[in-house]
Tab-separated table of C-alpha atoms in Angstrom:
chain	number	residue	atom	x	y	z
Q	902	MET	CA	-35.940	-9.489	52.572
Q	903	ASN	CA	-34.665	-12.994	53.711
Q	904	GLY	CA	-35.743	-14.945	51.006
Q	905	GLN	CA	-38.110	-17.364	52.231
Q	906	LYS	CA	-41.918	-16.342	51.901
Q	907	GLN	CA	-43.103	-13.955	54.499
Q	908	LYS	CA	-45.951	-12.624	56.381
Q	909	PHE	CA	-48.585	-10.408	54.664
Q	910	SER	CA	-47.839	-8.117	57.827
Q	911	GLU	CA	-43.608	-8.731	57.317
Q	912	LEU	CA	-44.394	-7.659	53.683
Q	913	LYS	CA	-46.456	-4.742	54.381
Q	914	LYS	CA	-44.069	-3.352	56.709
Q	915	GLN	CA	-41.184	-3.441	53.650
Q	916	ALA	CA	-43.922	-1.244	52.408
Q	917	ARG	CA	-44.582	1.204	54.919
Q	918	GLU	CA	-40.488	1.796	55.637
Q	919	ALA	CA	-39.431	2.176	52.336
Q	920	MET	CA	-42.164	4.704	52.050
Q	921	ALA	CA	-41.186	6.491	54.781
Q	922	GLY	CA	-39.898	10.562	53.692
Q	923	ARG	CA	-41.462	9.858	49.947
Q	924	CYS	CA	-44.796	10.285	50.772
Q	925	GLY	CA	-44.815	13.746	48.553
Q	926	THR	CA	-43.634	11.888	45.726
Q	927	LEU	CA	-45.715	8.566	45.785
Q	928	ALA	CA	-48.607	10.749	45.999
Q	929	GLY	CA	-48.103	12.563	43.346
Q	930	ALA	CA	-47.211	9.950	40.587
Q	931	THR	CA	-50.721	8.629	42.070
Q	932	ALA	CA	-52.202	12.014	40.891
Q	933	ILE	CA	-51.289	11.568	37.579
Q	934	ASN	CA	-51.546	7.708	37.140
Q	935	LEU	CA	-55.391	8.217	39.048
Q	936	PHE	CA	-56.146	10.987	36.326
Q	937	LEU	CA	-54.703	8.824	33.905
Q	938	THR	CA	-56.518	6.274	34.298
Q	939	ILE	CA	-60.406	8.333	35.052
Q	940	SER	CA	-59.230	10.189	31.091
Q	941	CYS	CA	-58.689	7.707	29.417
Q	942	SER	CA	-62.313	6.455	29.747
Q	943	LEU	CA	-63.866	9.542	30.277
Q	944	ILE	CA	-62.476	11.592	27.455
Q	945	PRO	CA	-63.859	9.339	24.738
Q	946	THR	CA	-66.890	8.582	25.665
Q	947	LEU	CA	-67.590	12.081	26.048
Q	948	ILE	CA	-66.514	12.687	22.390
Q	949	PHE	CA	-68.491	10.126	20.888
Q	950	SER	CA	-71.901	9.965	22.916
Q	951	GLY	CA	-73.821	8.999	20.075
Q	952	THR	CA	-75.925	5.520	18.940
Q	953	THR	CA	-74.870	5.434	15.778
Q	954	LEU	CA	-72.313	2.910	14.529
Q	955	TYR	CA	-69.328	5.473	14.151
Q	956	ASP	CA	-69.883	6.671	17.518
Q	957	ILE	CA	-69.466	3.375	18.657
Q	958	ILE	CA	-66.642	2.125	15.729
Q	959	PHE	CA	-64.785	5.272	17.086
Q	960	LEU	CA	-65.787	4.500	20.921
Q	961	ASN	CA	-64.276	1.218	21.260
Q	962	LEU	CA	-60.741	2.373	18.619
Q	963	THR	CA	-60.151	5.742	21.414
Q	964	LEU	CA	-60.629	3.405	24.368
Q	965	PHE	CA	-58.228	1.121	22.889
Q	966	LEU	CA	-56.110	3.701	22.321
Q	967	PHE	CA	-55.669	5.111	25.295
Q	968	SER	CA	-55.220	1.991	26.979
Q	969	LEU	CA	-52.437	1.511	25.304
Q	970	LEU	CA	-51.048	4.888	26.470
Q	971	LEU	CA	-51.691	4.318	29.511
Q	972	SER	CA	-50.493	0.811	29.936
Q	973	LEU	CA	-47.185	2.532	29.722
Q	974	PHE	CA	-47.040	4.901	31.892
Q	975	GLN	CA	-48.569	2.499	35.115
Q	976	ALA	CA	-45.858	0.183	33.622
Q	977	GLY	CA	-43.900	3.443	35.052
Q	978	TYR	CA	-45.659	3.964	38.265
Q	979	LEU	CA	-44.727	0.544	38.830
Q	980	LYS	CA	-41.227	0.602	38.604
Q	981	ILE	CA	-41.243	3.345	40.968
Q	982	CYS	CA	-42.661	1.274	43.256
Q	983	LEU	CA	-40.060	-1.237	42.728
Q	984	SER	CA	-37.532	1.348	43.371
Q	985	THR	CA	-38.919	2.675	46.281
Q	986	LEU	CA	-39.349	-0.481	47.861
Q	987	ARG	CA	-34.992	-1.014	47.526
Q	988	GLY	CA	-34.175	2.415	48.766
Q	989	GLU	CA	-33.803	3.589	44.966
Q	990	SER	CA	-33.848	6.904	43.846
Q	991	ILE	CA	-37.861	8.262	42.932
Q	992	SER	CA	-39.176	11.102	40.719
Q	993	VAL	CA	-42.678	11.877	39.572
Q	994	GLY	CA	-40.645	11.599	35.741
Q	995	ASP	CA	-40.392	8.057	35.974
Q	996	MET	CA	-43.529	7.434	35.238
Q	997	LEU	CA	-42.310	7.795	31.999
Q	998	TYR	CA	-39.668	4.849	32.406
Q	999	ALA	CA	-41.233	3.148	30.186
Q	1000	PHE	CA	-41.264	4.796	26.892
Q	1001	TYR	CA	-37.872	4.942	27.360
Q	1002	HIS	CA	-37.397	1.134	27.854
Q	1003	HIS	CA	-38.449	-0.761	24.941
Q	1004	PRO	CA	-42.566	0.715	25.085
Q	1005	ASP	CA	-43.002	-1.153	22.060
Q	1006	GLN	CA	-42.113	-4.499	24.309
Q	1007	TYR	CA	-44.355	-3.862	26.925
Q	1008	VAL	CA	-47.291	-2.390	24.358
Q	1009	LEU	CA	-46.821	-5.898	23.569
Q	1010	MET	CA	-46.856	-7.719	26.242
Q	1011	PHE	CA	-50.386	-5.927	27.104
Q	1012	LEU	CA	-51.999	-6.657	24.693
Q	1013	ILE	CA	-51.393	-10.393	24.642
Q	1014	ILE	CA	-52.380	-10.281	27.796
Q	1015	ASN	CA	-55.825	-8.492	27.827
Q	1016	GLY	CA	-55.994	-10.637	23.867
Q	1017	ILE	CA	-56.829	-13.457	26.586
Q	1018	SER	CA	-58.975	-11.515	28.556
Q	1019	SER	CA	-60.810	-10.623	26.386
Q	1020	VAL	CA	-61.417	-13.761	24.275
Q	1021	ILE	CA	-62.221	-14.913	28.516
Q	1022	ALA	CA	-65.286	-11.820	29.148
Q	1023	LEU	CA	-66.326	-13.040	25.399
Q	1024	ILE	CA	-66.873	-16.573	25.643
Q	1025	SER	CA	-68.808	-15.737	28.948
Q	1026	SER	CA	-70.653	-13.308	27.491
Q	1027	ILE	CA	-71.946	-16.040	24.947
Q	1028	PRO	CA	-75.017	-17.680	27.110
Q	1029	GLY	CA	-76.261	-14.012	27.485
Q	1030	PHE	CA	-76.258	-13.714	23.631
Q	1031	GLN	CA	-78.197	-16.811	23.207
Q	1032	TYR	CA	-80.832	-16.196	25.645
Q	1033	LEU	CA	-80.835	-12.824	23.977
Q	1034	SER	CA	-81.431	-13.639	20.216
Q	1035	SER	CA	-83.651	-16.802	21.013
Q	1036	PRO	CA	-87.067	-17.096	20.017
Q	1037	SER	CA	-88.455	-17.120	24.186
Q	1038	ALA	CA	-85.909	-13.792	24.660
Q	1039	GLU	CA	-88.676	-12.487	21.462
Q	1040	LEU	CA	-91.557	-13.775	23.277
Q	1041	THR	CA	-91.128	-12.647	26.748
Q	1042	LEU	CA	-88.587	-9.766	26.379
Q	1043	GLY	CA	-91.320	-6.295	27.001
Q	1044	THR	CA	-94.298	-8.377	27.654
Q	1045	ALA	CA	-95.804	-7.863	30.983
Q	1046	LEU	CA	-97.867	-11.537	30.934
Q	1047	SER	CA	-94.135	-12.779	32.347
Q	1048	ILE	CA	-92.011	-9.936	33.859
Q	1049	ASP	CA	-90.972	-12.742	36.030
Q	1050	ALA	CA	-89.527	-14.974	33.732
Q	1051	GLU	CA	-88.349	-12.014	31.618
Q	1052	LEU	CA	-86.821	-10.900	35.426
Q	1053	SER	CA	-85.677	-14.690	35.477
Q	1054	SER	CA	-83.670	-14.961	32.477
Q	1055	LEU	CA	-82.238	-11.672	32.346
Q	1056	MET	CA	-80.400	-11.979	36.232
Q	1057	ASN	CA	-79.171	-15.750	34.592
Q	1058	VAL	CA	-77.239	-13.904	32.044
Q	1059	TYR	CA	-76.067	-11.121	34.709
Q	1060	VAL	CA	-74.319	-14.337	36.629
Q	1061	TYR	CA	-73.245	-15.721	33.609
Q	1062	LYS	CA	-71.136	-11.983	32.827
Q	1063	LEU	CA	-69.930	-11.831	36.130
Q	1064	ILE	CA	-69.194	-15.716	36.509
Q	1065	GLY	CA	-66.702	-14.877	33.365
Q	1066	SER	CA	-65.307	-11.153	34.653
Q	1067	LEU	CA	-64.305	-13.645	38.227
Q	1068	VAL	CA	-62.410	-16.404	36.047
Q	1069	SER	CA	-61.008	-14.157	33.412
Q	1070	THR	CA	-59.945	-12.447	36.858
Q	1071	LEU	CA	-58.471	-15.541	37.661
Q	1072	VAL	CA	-57.210	-16.811	34.899
Q	1073	LEU	CA	-55.040	-13.368	34.943
Q	1074	VAL	CA	-53.824	-13.225	38.844
Q	1075	PRO	CA	-50.572	-15.075	37.286
Q	1076	PHE	CA	-50.117	-12.645	34.063
Q	1077	SER	CA	-50.041	-10.085	37.930
Q	1078	LEU	CA	-46.107	-9.762	38.383
Q	1079	SER	CA	-45.156	-9.235	34.077
Q	1080	THR	CA	-44.395	-5.869	34.737
Q	1081	PHE	CA	-42.408	-5.929	37.344
Q	1082	VAL	CA	-40.442	-8.314	35.492
Q	1083	MET	CA	-40.205	-6.618	32.120
Q	1084	ASN	CA	-39.195	-3.302	34.294
Q	1085	ASP	CA	-36.624	-5.058	36.095
Q	1086	ALA	CA	-34.885	-7.152	32.750
Q	1087	PRO	CA	-35.610	-4.409	30.094
Q	1088	GLY	CA	-35.770	-6.411	26.956
Q	1089	ILE	CA	-36.588	-9.175	28.446
Q	1090	GLY	CA	-39.135	-9.526	25.887
Q	1091	PRO	CA	-42.925	-9.603	26.488
Q	1092	ILE	CA	-43.419	-13.576	26.073
Q	1093	GLN	CA	-40.918	-14.554	28.629
Q	1094	ALA	CA	-41.552	-11.850	30.802
Q	1095	ILE	CA	-44.743	-14.071	30.822
Q	1096	ARG	CA	-43.420	-16.707	31.235
Q	1097	GLN	CA	-41.564	-15.621	33.838
Q	1098	SER	CA	-44.089	-14.361	36.368
Q	1099	PHE	CA	-46.079	-17.791	35.936
Q	1100	VAL	CA	-43.100	-18.982	37.361
Q	1101	LEU	CA	-42.748	-16.665	40.155
Q	1102	MET	CA	-46.479	-17.432	40.781
Q	1103	LYS	CA	-45.879	-20.956	40.876
Q	1104	LYS	CA	-47.448	-22.040	44.291
Q	1105	ASN	CA	-48.135	-18.650	45.600
Q	1106	PHE	CA	-51.651	-18.028	43.194
Q	1107	PHE	CA	-54.284	-18.313	46.097
Q	1108	ARG	CA	-51.388	-16.181	48.728
Q	1109	TYR	CA	-51.413	-13.349	45.597
Q	1110	ILE	CA	-55.116	-13.045	45.874
Q	1111	LEU	CA	-54.909	-13.647	49.559
Q	1112	LEU	CA	-52.378	-10.746	49.797
Q	1113	LEU	CA	-54.671	-8.262	48.174
Q	1114	LEU	CA	-57.803	-9.060	49.560
Q	1115	SER	CA	-56.055	-8.334	52.548
Q	1116	PHE	CA	-56.504	-4.839	51.304
Q	1117	LEU	CA	-60.132	-4.444	50.847
Q	1118	GLY	CA	-60.682	-2.541	54.598
Q	1119	LEU	CA	-58.256	0.420	53.414
Q	1120	GLU	CA	-59.771	0.301	49.977
Q	1121	ILE	CA	-63.082	1.371	51.199
Q	1122	LEU	CA	-61.966	3.638	53.670
Q	1123	ALA	CA	-59.863	5.387	50.924
Q	1124	SER	CA	-63.803	5.339	48.877
Q	1125	CYS	CA	-65.317	7.358	51.906
Q	1126	SER	CA	-62.550	9.583	51.700
Q	1127	CYS	CA	-63.422	11.204	48.368
Q	1128	ALA	CA	-60.527	8.593	46.995
Q	1129	ILE	CA	-57.768	11.002	48.594
Q	1130	GLY	CA	-57.062	8.150	50.523
Q	1131	PHE	CA	-55.847	6.452	47.343
Q	1132	LEU	CA	-52.958	9.228	47.005
Q	1133	TRP	CA	-52.218	6.456	50.127
Q	1134	VAL	CA	-53.275	2.894	50.232
Q	1135	MET	CA	-52.563	2.705	45.911
Q	1136	PRO	CA	-48.691	3.000	45.913
Q	1137	TYR	CA	-48.757	1.695	49.878
Q	1138	MET	CA	-50.516	-1.651	48.076
Q	1139	GLN	CA	-48.303	-1.720	44.601
Q	1140	ILE	CA	-45.113	-1.296	46.768
Q	1141	THR	CA	-46.500	-4.245	48.629
Q	1142	MET	CA	-46.870	-5.738	46.002
Q	1143	ALA	CA	-43.160	-5.179	44.779
Q	1144	ALA	CA	-42.203	-6.830	48.053
Q	1145	PHE	CA	-44.381	-9.632	47.192
Q	1146	TYR	CA	-42.935	-9.284	43.673
Q	1147	GLN	CA	-38.824	-9.509	45.478
Q	1148	GLU	CA	-39.492	-11.522	47.555
Q	1149	ARG	CA	-40.347	-15.033	45.129
Q	1150	LYS	CA	-37.595	-12.977	42.820
Q	1151	ASP	CA	-34.566	-13.436	45.913
Q	1152	VAL	CA	-36.735	-17.366	46.392
Q	1153	LEU	CA	-35.623	-18.436	42.254
Q	1154	TYR	CA	-32.778	-16.152	41.625
Q	1155	PRO	CA	-30.676	-16.065	45.385
Q	1156	ALA	CA	-28.137	-12.301	44.796
Q	1157	SER	CA	-25.023	-11.873	46.947
Q	1158	GLU	CA	-26.387	-7.784	45.835
Q	1159	PRO	CA	-29.243	-6.756	48.276
Q	1160	VAL	CA	-31.141	-4.867	45.399
Q	1161	GLY	CA	-31.116	-3.963	41.990
Q	1162	TYR	CA	-30.805	-7.252	38.992
Q	1163	ASP	CA	-29.143	-7.621	35.676
Q	1164	ARG	CA	-31.198	-8.801	33.136
Q	1165	ASP	CA	-29.728	-12.695	33.198
Q	1166	SER	CA	-30.743	-12.362	36.406
Q	1167	PHE	CA	-33.593	-14.446	34.602
Q	1168	GLY	CA	-32.072	-16.635	32.345
Q	1169	SER	CA	-32.091	-16.859	28.262
Q	1170	GLY	CA	-36.047	-16.650	26.888
Q	1171	THR	CA	-35.352	-20.329	25.954
Q	1172	ASP	CA	-34.589	-20.753	30.047
Q	1173	LEU	CA	-38.147	-20.454	31.104
């Protein structure tokens, strides 16, 4: 951690070295994280599987509440990854870190970020809604004589949704380090954490995206192993992201100590 931009290979090397001797704990935390992620989407879908208005309302409400709960566990998982990078002691119990360190602040940050994502997704869906509610859609949908026109129109709808998803993903990239910031400075507040993430990501937007894409091959291989490979790939990826965060912080906030930063390292909220 020399305070300068490092090659991806160097960041990944830091992650691999940090994982040495800790793979058991990391695999256990990753297994819990994966189980919770799947359960939080699967359980509500199984419970409210009907098509009535009641089922739809409660399905979305339950998914929303479960997503809030999941965000706290995932914050704890990232805490484990950051602590691993820094050579600090870790345990599976650290998954509960956010529950004991201002959980309301984590939830509020999650609401802000996902609120922005939802607005972008809604805007991207407008062209599709316009098509489905248009008179031409009523005339073409289900009409054998207009199958080509129907397929073309529906393709346009999916293209708009794909573009919207891509735009939403890109817009959220500057928020990517927010949880690391909040884990590093408990009590800093969600707005300050988000703003600090923007500062850390400045001039590193595409570099971060390329770093994520560099794991695509490993993710494909992990998928081919019935997801078992993710028990190693996921912590490897997230610890590398923690190394990216640490690098950016070392550049902006050089510290005399090799690991660990106090809350004041980021300055006050008004300074961000």
